[in-house]
Short mmCIF file of C-alpha atoms in Angstrom, two decimals:
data_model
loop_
_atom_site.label_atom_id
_atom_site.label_comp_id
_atom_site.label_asym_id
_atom_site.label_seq_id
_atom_site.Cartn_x
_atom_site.Cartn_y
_atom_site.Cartn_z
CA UNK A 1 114.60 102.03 102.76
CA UNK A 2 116.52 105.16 101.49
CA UNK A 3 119.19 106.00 103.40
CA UNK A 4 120.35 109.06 102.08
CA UNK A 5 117.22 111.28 103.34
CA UNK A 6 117.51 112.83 99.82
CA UNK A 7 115.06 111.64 97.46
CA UNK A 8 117.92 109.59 95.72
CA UNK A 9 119.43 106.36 96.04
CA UNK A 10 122.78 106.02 98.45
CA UNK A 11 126.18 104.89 96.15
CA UNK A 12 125.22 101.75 97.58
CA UNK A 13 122.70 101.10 96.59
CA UNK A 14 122.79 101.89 93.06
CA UNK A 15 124.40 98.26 91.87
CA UNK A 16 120.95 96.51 93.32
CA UNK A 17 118.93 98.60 91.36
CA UNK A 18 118.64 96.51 87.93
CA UNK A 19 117.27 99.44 86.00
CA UNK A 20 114.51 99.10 87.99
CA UNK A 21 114.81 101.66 90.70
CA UNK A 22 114.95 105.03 90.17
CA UNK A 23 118.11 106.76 91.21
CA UNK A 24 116.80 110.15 91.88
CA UNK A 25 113.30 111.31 92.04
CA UNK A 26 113.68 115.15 92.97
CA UNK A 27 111.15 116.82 90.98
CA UNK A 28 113.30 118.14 88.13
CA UNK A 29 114.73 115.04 87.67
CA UNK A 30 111.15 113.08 87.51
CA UNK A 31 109.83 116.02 85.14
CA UNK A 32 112.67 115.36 82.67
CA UNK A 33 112.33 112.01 82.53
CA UNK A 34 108.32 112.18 82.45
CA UNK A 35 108.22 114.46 79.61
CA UNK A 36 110.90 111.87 77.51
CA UNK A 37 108.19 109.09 78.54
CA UNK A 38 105.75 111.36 77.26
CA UNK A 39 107.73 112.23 73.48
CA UNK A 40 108.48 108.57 73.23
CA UNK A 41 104.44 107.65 74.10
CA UNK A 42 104.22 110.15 71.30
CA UNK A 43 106.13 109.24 68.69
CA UNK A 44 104.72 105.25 69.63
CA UNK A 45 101.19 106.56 68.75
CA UNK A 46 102.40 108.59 65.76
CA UNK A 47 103.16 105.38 64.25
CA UNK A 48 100.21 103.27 65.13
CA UNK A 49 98.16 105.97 63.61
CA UNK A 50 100.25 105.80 60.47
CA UNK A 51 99.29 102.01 60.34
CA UNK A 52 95.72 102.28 61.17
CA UNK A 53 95.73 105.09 58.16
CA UNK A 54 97.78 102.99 55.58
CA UNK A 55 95.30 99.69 56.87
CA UNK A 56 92.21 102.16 56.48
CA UNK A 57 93.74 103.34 52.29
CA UNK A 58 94.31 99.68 51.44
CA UNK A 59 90.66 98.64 52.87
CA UNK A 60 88.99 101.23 50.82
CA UNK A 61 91.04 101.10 47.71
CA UNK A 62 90.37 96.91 47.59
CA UNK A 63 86.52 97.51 47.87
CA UNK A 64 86.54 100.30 45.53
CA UNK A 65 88.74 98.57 43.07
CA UNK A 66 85.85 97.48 40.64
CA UNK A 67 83.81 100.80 40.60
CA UNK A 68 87.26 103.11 40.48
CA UNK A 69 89.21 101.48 38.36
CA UNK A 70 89.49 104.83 36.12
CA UNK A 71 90.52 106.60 38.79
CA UNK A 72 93.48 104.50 40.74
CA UNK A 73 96.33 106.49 40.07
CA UNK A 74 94.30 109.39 41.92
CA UNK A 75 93.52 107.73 44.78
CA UNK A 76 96.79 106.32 45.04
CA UNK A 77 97.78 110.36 45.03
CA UNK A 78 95.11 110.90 47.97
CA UNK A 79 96.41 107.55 49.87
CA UNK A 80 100.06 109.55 50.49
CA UNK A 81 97.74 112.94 51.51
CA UNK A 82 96.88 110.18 54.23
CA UNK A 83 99.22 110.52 56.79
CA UNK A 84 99.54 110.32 60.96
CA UNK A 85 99.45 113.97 62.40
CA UNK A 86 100.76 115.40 66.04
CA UNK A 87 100.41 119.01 67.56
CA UNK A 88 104.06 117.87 68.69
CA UNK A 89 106.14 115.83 66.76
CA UNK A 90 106.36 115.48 62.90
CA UNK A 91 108.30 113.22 60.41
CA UNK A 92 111.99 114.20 60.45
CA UNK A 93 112.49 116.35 56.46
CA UNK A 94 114.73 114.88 54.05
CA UNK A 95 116.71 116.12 51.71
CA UNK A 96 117.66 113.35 49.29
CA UNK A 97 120.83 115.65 48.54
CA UNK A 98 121.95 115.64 52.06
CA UNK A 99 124.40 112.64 52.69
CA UNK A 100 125.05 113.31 56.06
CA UNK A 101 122.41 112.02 58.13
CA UNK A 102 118.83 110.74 57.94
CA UNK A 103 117.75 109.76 61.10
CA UNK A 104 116.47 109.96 63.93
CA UNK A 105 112.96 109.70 62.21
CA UNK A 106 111.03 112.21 64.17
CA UNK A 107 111.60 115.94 65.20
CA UNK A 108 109.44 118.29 67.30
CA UNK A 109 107.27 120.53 65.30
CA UNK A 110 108.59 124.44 64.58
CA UNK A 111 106.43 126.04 66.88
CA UNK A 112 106.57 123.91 69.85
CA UNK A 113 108.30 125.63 73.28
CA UNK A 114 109.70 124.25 76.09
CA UNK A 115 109.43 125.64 79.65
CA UNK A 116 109.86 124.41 83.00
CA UNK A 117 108.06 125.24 86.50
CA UNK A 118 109.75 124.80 89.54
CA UNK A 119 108.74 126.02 92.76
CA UNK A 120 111.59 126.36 94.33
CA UNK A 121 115.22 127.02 93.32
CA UNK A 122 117.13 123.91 91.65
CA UNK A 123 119.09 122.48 94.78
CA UNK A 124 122.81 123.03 94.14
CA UNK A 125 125.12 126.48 93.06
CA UNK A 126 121.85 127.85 91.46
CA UNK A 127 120.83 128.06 95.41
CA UNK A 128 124.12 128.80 96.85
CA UNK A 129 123.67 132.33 97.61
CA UNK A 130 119.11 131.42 99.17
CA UNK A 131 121.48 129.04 101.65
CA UNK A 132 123.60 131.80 102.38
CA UNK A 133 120.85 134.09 103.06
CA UNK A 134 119.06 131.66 105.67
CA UNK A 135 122.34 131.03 107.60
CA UNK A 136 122.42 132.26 111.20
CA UNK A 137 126.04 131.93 110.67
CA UNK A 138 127.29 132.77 107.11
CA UNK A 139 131.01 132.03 108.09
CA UNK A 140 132.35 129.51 105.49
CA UNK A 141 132.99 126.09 106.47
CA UNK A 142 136.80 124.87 106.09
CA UNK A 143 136.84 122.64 103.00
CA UNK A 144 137.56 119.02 103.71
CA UNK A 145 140.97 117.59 101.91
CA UNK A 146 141.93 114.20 100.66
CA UNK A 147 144.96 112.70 101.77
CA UNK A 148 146.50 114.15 98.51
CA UNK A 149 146.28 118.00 99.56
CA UNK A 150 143.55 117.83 97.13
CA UNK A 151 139.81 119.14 97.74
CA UNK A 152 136.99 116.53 98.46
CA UNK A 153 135.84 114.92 95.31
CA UNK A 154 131.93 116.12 95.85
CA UNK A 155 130.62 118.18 98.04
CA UNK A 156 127.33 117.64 99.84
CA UNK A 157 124.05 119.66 98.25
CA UNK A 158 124.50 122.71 100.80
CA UNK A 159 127.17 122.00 102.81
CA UNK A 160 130.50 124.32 102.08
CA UNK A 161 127.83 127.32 100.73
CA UNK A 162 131.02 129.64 100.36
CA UNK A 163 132.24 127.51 97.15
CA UNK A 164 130.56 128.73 94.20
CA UNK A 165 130.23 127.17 90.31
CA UNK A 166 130.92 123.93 91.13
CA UNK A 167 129.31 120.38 90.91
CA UNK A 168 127.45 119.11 94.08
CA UNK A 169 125.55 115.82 94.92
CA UNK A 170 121.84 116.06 96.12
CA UNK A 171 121.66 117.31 99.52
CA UNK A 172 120.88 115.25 102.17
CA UNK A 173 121.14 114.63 106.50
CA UNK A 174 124.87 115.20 107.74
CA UNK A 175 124.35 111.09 108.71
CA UNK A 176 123.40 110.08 105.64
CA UNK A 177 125.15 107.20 103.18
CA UNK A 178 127.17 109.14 100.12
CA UNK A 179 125.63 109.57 96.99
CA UNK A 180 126.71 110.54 93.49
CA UNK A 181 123.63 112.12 92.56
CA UNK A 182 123.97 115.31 90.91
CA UNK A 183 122.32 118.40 91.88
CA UNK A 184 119.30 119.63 90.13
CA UNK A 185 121.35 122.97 88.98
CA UNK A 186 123.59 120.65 87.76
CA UNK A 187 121.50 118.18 85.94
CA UNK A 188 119.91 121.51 83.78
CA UNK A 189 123.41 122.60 83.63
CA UNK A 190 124.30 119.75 81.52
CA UNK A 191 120.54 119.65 79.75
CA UNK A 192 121.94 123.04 78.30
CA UNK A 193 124.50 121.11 75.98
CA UNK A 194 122.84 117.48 75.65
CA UNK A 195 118.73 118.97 74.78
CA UNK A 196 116.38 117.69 76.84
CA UNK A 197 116.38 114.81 74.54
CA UNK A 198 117.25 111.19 76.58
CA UNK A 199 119.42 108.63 75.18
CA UNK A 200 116.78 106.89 74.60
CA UNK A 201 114.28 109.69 72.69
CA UNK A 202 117.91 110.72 70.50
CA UNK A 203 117.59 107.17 68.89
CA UNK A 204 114.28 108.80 67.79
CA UNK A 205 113.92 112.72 67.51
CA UNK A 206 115.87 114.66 66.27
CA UNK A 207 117.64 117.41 68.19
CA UNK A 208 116.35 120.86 66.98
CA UNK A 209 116.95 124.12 68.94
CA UNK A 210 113.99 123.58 70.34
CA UNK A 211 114.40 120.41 71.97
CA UNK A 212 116.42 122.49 74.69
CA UNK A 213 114.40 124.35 77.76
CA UNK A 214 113.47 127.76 76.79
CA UNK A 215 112.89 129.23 80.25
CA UNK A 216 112.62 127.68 83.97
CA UNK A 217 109.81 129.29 85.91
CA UNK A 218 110.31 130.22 89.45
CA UNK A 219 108.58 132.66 92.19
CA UNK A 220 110.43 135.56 92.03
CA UNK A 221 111.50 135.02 95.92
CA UNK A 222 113.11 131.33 95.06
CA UNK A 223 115.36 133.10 92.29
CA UNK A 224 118.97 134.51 92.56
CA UNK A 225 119.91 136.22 89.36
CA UNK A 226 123.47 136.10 90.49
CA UNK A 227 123.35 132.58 91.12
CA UNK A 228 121.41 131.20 88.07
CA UNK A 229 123.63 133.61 86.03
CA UNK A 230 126.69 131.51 87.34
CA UNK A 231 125.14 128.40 87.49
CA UNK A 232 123.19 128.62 83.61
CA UNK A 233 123.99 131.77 82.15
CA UNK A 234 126.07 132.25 79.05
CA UNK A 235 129.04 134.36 80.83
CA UNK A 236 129.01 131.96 84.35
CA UNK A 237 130.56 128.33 84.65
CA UNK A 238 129.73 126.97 81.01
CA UNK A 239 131.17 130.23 79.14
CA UNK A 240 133.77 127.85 77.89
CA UNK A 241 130.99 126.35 75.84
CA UNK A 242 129.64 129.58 74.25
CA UNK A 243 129.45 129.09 70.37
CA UNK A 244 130.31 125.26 70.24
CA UNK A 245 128.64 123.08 67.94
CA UNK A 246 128.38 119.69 67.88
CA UNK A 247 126.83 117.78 64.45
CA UNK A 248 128.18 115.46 62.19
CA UNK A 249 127.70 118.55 59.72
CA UNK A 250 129.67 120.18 62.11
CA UNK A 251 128.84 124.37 62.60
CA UNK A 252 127.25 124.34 59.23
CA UNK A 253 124.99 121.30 60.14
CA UNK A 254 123.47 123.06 63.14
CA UNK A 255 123.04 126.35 61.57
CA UNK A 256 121.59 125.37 57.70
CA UNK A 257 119.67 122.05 58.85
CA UNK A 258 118.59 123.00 62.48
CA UNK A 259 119.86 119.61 64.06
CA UNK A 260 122.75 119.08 66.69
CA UNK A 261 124.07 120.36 69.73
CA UNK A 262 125.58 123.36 71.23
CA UNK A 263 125.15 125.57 74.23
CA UNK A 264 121.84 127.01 74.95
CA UNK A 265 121.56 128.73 78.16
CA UNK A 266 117.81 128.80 79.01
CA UNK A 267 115.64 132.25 80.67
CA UNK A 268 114.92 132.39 83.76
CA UNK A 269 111.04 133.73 84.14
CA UNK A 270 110.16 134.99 87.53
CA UNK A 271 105.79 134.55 89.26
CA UNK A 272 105.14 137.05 91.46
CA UNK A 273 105.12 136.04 95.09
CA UNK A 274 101.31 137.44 95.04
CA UNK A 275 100.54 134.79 92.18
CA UNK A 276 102.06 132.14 93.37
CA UNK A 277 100.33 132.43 96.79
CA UNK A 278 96.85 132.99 95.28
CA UNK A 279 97.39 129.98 92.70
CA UNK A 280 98.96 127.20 95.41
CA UNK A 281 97.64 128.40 98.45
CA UNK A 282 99.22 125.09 100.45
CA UNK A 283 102.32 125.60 98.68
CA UNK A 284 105.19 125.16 100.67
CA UNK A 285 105.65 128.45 103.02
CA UNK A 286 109.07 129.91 104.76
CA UNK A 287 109.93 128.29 107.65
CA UNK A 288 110.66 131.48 109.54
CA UNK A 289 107.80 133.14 109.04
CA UNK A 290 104.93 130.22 109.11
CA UNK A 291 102.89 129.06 112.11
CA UNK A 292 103.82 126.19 113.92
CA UNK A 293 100.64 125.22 112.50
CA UNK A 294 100.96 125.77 108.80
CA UNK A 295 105.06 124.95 109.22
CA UNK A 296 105.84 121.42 106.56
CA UNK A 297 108.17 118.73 106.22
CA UNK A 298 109.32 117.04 103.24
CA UNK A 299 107.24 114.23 102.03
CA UNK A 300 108.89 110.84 101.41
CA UNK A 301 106.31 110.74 98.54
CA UNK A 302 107.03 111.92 94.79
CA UNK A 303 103.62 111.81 92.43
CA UNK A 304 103.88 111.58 88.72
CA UNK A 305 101.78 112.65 85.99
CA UNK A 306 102.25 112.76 82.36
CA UNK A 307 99.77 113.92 79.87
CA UNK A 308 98.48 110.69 77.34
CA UNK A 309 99.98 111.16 73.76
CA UNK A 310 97.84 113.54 71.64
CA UNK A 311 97.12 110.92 69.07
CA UNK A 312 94.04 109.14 69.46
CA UNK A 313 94.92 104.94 69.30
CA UNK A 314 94.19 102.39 71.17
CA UNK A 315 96.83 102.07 73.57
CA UNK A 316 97.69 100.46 76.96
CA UNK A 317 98.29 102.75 79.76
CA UNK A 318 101.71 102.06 81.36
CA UNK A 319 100.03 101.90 84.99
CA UNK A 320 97.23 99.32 83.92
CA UNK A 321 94.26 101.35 85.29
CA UNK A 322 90.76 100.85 83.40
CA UNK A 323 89.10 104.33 84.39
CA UNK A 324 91.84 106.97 84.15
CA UNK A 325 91.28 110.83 85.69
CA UNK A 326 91.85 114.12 83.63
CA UNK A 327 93.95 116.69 84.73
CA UNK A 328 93.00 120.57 83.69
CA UNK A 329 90.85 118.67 80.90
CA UNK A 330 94.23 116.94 79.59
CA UNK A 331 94.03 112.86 79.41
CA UNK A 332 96.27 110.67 81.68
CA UNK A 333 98.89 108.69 80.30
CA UNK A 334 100.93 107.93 83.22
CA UNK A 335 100.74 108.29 87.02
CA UNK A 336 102.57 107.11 89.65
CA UNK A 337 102.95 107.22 93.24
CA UNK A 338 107.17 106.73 93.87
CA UNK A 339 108.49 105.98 97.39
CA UNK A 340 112.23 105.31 97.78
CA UNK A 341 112.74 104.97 93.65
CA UNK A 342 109.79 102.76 92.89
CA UNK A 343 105.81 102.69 92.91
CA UNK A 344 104.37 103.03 96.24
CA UNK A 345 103.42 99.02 97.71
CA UNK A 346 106.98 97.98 96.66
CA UNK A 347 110.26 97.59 97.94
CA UNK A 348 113.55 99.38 96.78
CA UNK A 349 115.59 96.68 98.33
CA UNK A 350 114.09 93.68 96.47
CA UNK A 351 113.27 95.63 93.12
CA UNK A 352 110.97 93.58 91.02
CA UNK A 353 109.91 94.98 87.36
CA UNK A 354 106.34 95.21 88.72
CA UNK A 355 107.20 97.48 91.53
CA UNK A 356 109.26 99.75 88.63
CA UNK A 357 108.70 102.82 87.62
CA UNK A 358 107.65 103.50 83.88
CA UNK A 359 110.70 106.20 84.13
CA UNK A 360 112.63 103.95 85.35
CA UNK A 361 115.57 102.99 83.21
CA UNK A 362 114.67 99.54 82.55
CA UNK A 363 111.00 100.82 81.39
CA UNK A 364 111.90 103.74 79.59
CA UNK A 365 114.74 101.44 77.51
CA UNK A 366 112.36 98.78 76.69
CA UNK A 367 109.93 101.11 75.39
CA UNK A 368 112.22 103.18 73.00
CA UNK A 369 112.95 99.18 71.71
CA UNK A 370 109.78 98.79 70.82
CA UNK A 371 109.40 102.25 68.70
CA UNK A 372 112.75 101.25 67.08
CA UNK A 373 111.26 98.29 65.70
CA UNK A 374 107.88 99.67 64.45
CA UNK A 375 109.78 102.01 62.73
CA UNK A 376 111.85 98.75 61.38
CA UNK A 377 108.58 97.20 60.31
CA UNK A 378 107.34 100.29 58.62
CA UNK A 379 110.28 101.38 56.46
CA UNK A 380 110.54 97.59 55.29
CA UNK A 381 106.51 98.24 53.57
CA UNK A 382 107.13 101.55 52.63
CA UNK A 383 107.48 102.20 49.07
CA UNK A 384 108.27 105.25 46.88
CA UNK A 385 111.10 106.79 48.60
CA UNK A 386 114.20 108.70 46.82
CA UNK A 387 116.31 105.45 46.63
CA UNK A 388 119.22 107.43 48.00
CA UNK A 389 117.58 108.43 50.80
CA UNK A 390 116.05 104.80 51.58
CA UNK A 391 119.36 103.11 51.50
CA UNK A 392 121.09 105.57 53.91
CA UNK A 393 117.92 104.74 56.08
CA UNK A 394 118.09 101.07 55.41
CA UNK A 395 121.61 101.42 56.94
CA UNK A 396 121.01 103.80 59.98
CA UNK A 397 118.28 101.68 60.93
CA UNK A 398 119.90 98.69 61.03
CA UNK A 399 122.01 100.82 63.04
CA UNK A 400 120.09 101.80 65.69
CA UNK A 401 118.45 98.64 65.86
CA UNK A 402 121.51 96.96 66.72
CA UNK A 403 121.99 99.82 69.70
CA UNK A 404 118.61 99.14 70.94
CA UNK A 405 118.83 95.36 70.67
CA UNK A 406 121.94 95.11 73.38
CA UNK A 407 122.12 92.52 75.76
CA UNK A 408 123.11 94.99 78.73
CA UNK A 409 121.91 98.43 79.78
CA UNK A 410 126.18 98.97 79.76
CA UNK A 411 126.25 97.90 76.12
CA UNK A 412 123.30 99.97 75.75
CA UNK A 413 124.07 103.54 76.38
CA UNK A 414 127.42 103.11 78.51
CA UNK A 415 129.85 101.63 76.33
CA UNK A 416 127.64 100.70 72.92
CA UNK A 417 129.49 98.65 70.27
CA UNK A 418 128.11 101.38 67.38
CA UNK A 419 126.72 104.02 67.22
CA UNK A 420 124.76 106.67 64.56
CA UNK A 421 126.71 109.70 63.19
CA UNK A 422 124.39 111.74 65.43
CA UNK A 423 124.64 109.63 68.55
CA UNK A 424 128.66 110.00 68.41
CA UNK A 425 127.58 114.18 68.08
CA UNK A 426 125.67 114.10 71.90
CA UNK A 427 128.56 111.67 72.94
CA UNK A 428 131.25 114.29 72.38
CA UNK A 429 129.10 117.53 73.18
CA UNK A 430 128.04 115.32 76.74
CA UNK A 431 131.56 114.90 77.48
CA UNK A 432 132.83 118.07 76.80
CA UNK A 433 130.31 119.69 79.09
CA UNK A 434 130.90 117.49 81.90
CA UNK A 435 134.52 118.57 81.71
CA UNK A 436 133.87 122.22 81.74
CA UNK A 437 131.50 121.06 84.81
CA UNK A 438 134.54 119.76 86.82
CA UNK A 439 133.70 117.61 89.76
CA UNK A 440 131.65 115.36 87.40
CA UNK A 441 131.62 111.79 88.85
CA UNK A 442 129.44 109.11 86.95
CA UNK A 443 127.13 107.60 89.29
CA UNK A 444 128.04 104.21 87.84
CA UNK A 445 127.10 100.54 89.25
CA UNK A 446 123.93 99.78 87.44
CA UNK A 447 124.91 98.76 84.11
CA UNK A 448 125.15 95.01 84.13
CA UNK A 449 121.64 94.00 83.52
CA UNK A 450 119.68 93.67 80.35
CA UNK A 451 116.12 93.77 79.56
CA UNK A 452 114.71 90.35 80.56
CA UNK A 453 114.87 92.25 84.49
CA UNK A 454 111.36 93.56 83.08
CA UNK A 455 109.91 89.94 83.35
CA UNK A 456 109.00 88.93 87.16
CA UNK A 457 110.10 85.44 88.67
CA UNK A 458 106.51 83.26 88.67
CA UNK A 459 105.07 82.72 91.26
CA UNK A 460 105.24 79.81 92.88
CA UNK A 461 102.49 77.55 92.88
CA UNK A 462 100.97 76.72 96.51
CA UNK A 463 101.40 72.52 96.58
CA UNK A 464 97.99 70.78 97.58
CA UNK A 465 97.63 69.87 100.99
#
């Protein structure tokens, strides 16, 4: 049961969880970690197709061997023409006089664009002054002290409205258990500096400037230019941030080669109110003005959906189902039904890798495992590459093997024994944001588990009467 009426797990409950339970599932949060699911699904089929292809060449060149023999070094030239193809992801360029860095493998492709829809403001500071607005009272509440002198460590989602550009957990009932969830606001806040690139997708693409948001989409009624300029903007909290780069190529990496971090505030696009009402119709109304008839509540339920990967393999589908729908003509990948952190028909309290999410941390680690190794597996029957460039690959590979191999979620992503030039790059940038974010408090207690939590206990067999 959650406890903390906030779409999140309580601080509680987070050490039960086993990777299999998802701490948070407030939309933003579940978009995020849907579209990652979605780049890694991506760069999985990018790499089957690249096998099918290379299986297809050596097929065709064995039973055309006899007939062709003239012509073999040209179809040996056509063979590398031959290779996998996305919309959305590419093969990662190489410069074989570039020493610095060769992986991750994959990047997104030039002319791809990030935005985000929400329809409604980002709970936390980027709401602050909508809260304010729909007070009866807008007196500020007196600020709660530690026995120090000191402020409260985190303040509730919308409790305390008066304190502006500062971190807050999700908000939730005045009875509720504590919880170290973040705020949405916040979450993006920090998205600004690490890309919207997981842990897990940074083993494998490549952070470009456009692997950050370029706009969030709101109705222009849910937005308060004063308070996303504070909250996101370039001049507001993170203006200590402004023109830091983070790259093992340092400034010079980012801005010749394209790849590392740095601060990239995102726009914020407004829908007219007129739109928005004509295209969601039983969108959520205002509470002052609705009916008692058309007046809602907020559902316990959270629905997934994730687009399949654009390249056309034979896959499984993460959620088992033979006959999958289409959404606005776009095939299904993954979609999911999540009530208290896990599918719907299972229990948060008893978490069992069945009943877990494929966003789920446990999921969503085992899968980037898997790419790592195909990409293992290919580069060890690839042939032809700069041999300066294949031995720095040899070694980064082994590399991030080794990172995804772990025994524990902790040693992982938490506290990993090694890590790639690039990784150490979002480490840094990550931790200097969430200082200039003060009030960050890692929601920790759910590190101690490794990836064997993704095989259930058999059953046990009924004993003959």
């Amino acid at each position: 049961m959650n406890r903390s009426g906030a779409k999140c797990l309580s601080a509680s409950q987070v050490p039960k969880s086993k990777g299999l339970v998802l701490h948070d599932w407030h939309a933003e949060v579940l978009a995020l970690r849907a579209f990652n699911h979605w780049l890694l699904s991506e760069c999985r089929g990018f790499l089957a197709q690249g096998r099918s292809l290379r299986s297809s060449s050596e097929d065709d060149t064995s039973n055309e061997k006899k007939e062709k023999e003239k012509e073999k070094e040209k179809e040996k030239e056509k063979e590398k023409e031959k290779e996998a193809y996305s919309p959305y992801i590419r093969r990662r360029r190489q410069d074989p006089d570039d020493s610095t860095i060769t992986l991750p493998p994959f990047e997104l492709n030039p002319d791809v664009k990030i935005y985000m829809y929400c329809t409604c403001a980002p709970c936390g500071d980027a709401s602050m002054e909508l809260c304010m607005a729909a007070q009866e009272d807008p007196t500020p509440w007196e600020v709660p002290t530690t026995p120090d002198g000191g402020d409260g460590e985190l303040l509730d989602g919308r409790a305390h409205f008066s304190r502006l550009g500062i971190v807050r957990r999700k908000p939730s009932r005045a009875d509720a258990e504590t919880t170290r969830s973040k705020s949405c606001s916040d979450k993006l806040a920090l998205r600004q500096v690490s890309s919207l690139l997981s842990f897990e997708s940074s083993l494998l693409v490549a952070t470009t400037e456009n692997a950050y948001l370029e706009g969030v989409v709101m109705p222009e009624e849910e937005i308060s230019r004063v308070g996303c300029e504070r909250c996101f903007g370039e001049d507001g909290r993170m203006r200590e941030l402004k023109g830091r780069f983070w790259s093992p190529g340092g400034k010079k990496g980012v801005e010749e080669r394209g790849y590392g971090w740095r601060f990239r505030p995102f726009r914020v696009l407004s829908v007219p109110t007129g739109l928005v009402e004509e295209l969601w119709a039983f969108g959520k109304s205002d509470p002052m003005g609705a009916s008692a008839s058309r007046r809602t509540k907020p559902a316990v339920i959270s629905a997934v959906w994730a687009a399949a990967s654009s390249v056309l393999v034979p896959s499984v589908v993460d959620n088992g189902a033979k006959s999958l729908p289409k959404l606005a003509g776009s095939r299904t990948g993954l979609y999911e039904t999540i009530i208290n952190g896990v599918k719907q028909g299972n229990r948060a309290s008893e978490p069992l890798a069945r009943g877990a999410s494929a966003l789920s941390r446990a999921r969503l680690w085992g899968l980037s495992k898997e790419i790592v190794q195909s990409c293992v597996d290919d580069h060890d029957q690839e042939t032809g590459t700069e041999i300066g460039v294949e031995e720095r690959q040899s070694v980064e590979l082994d590399v991030t093997k080794r990172i995804a191999d772990a025994s524990t979620y902790r040693e992982f992503k938490k506290e990993p024994t090694v890590l790639t030039e690039s990784l150490e790059a979002r480490r840094s940038a990550i931790r200097e944001a969430r200082r200039v974010l003060s009030g960050w408090i890692p929601n920790l207690g759910d590190e101690n588990w490794g990836l064997e939590v993704l095989i259930d206990p058999k059953k046990r067999k009924r004993c003959p009467n």
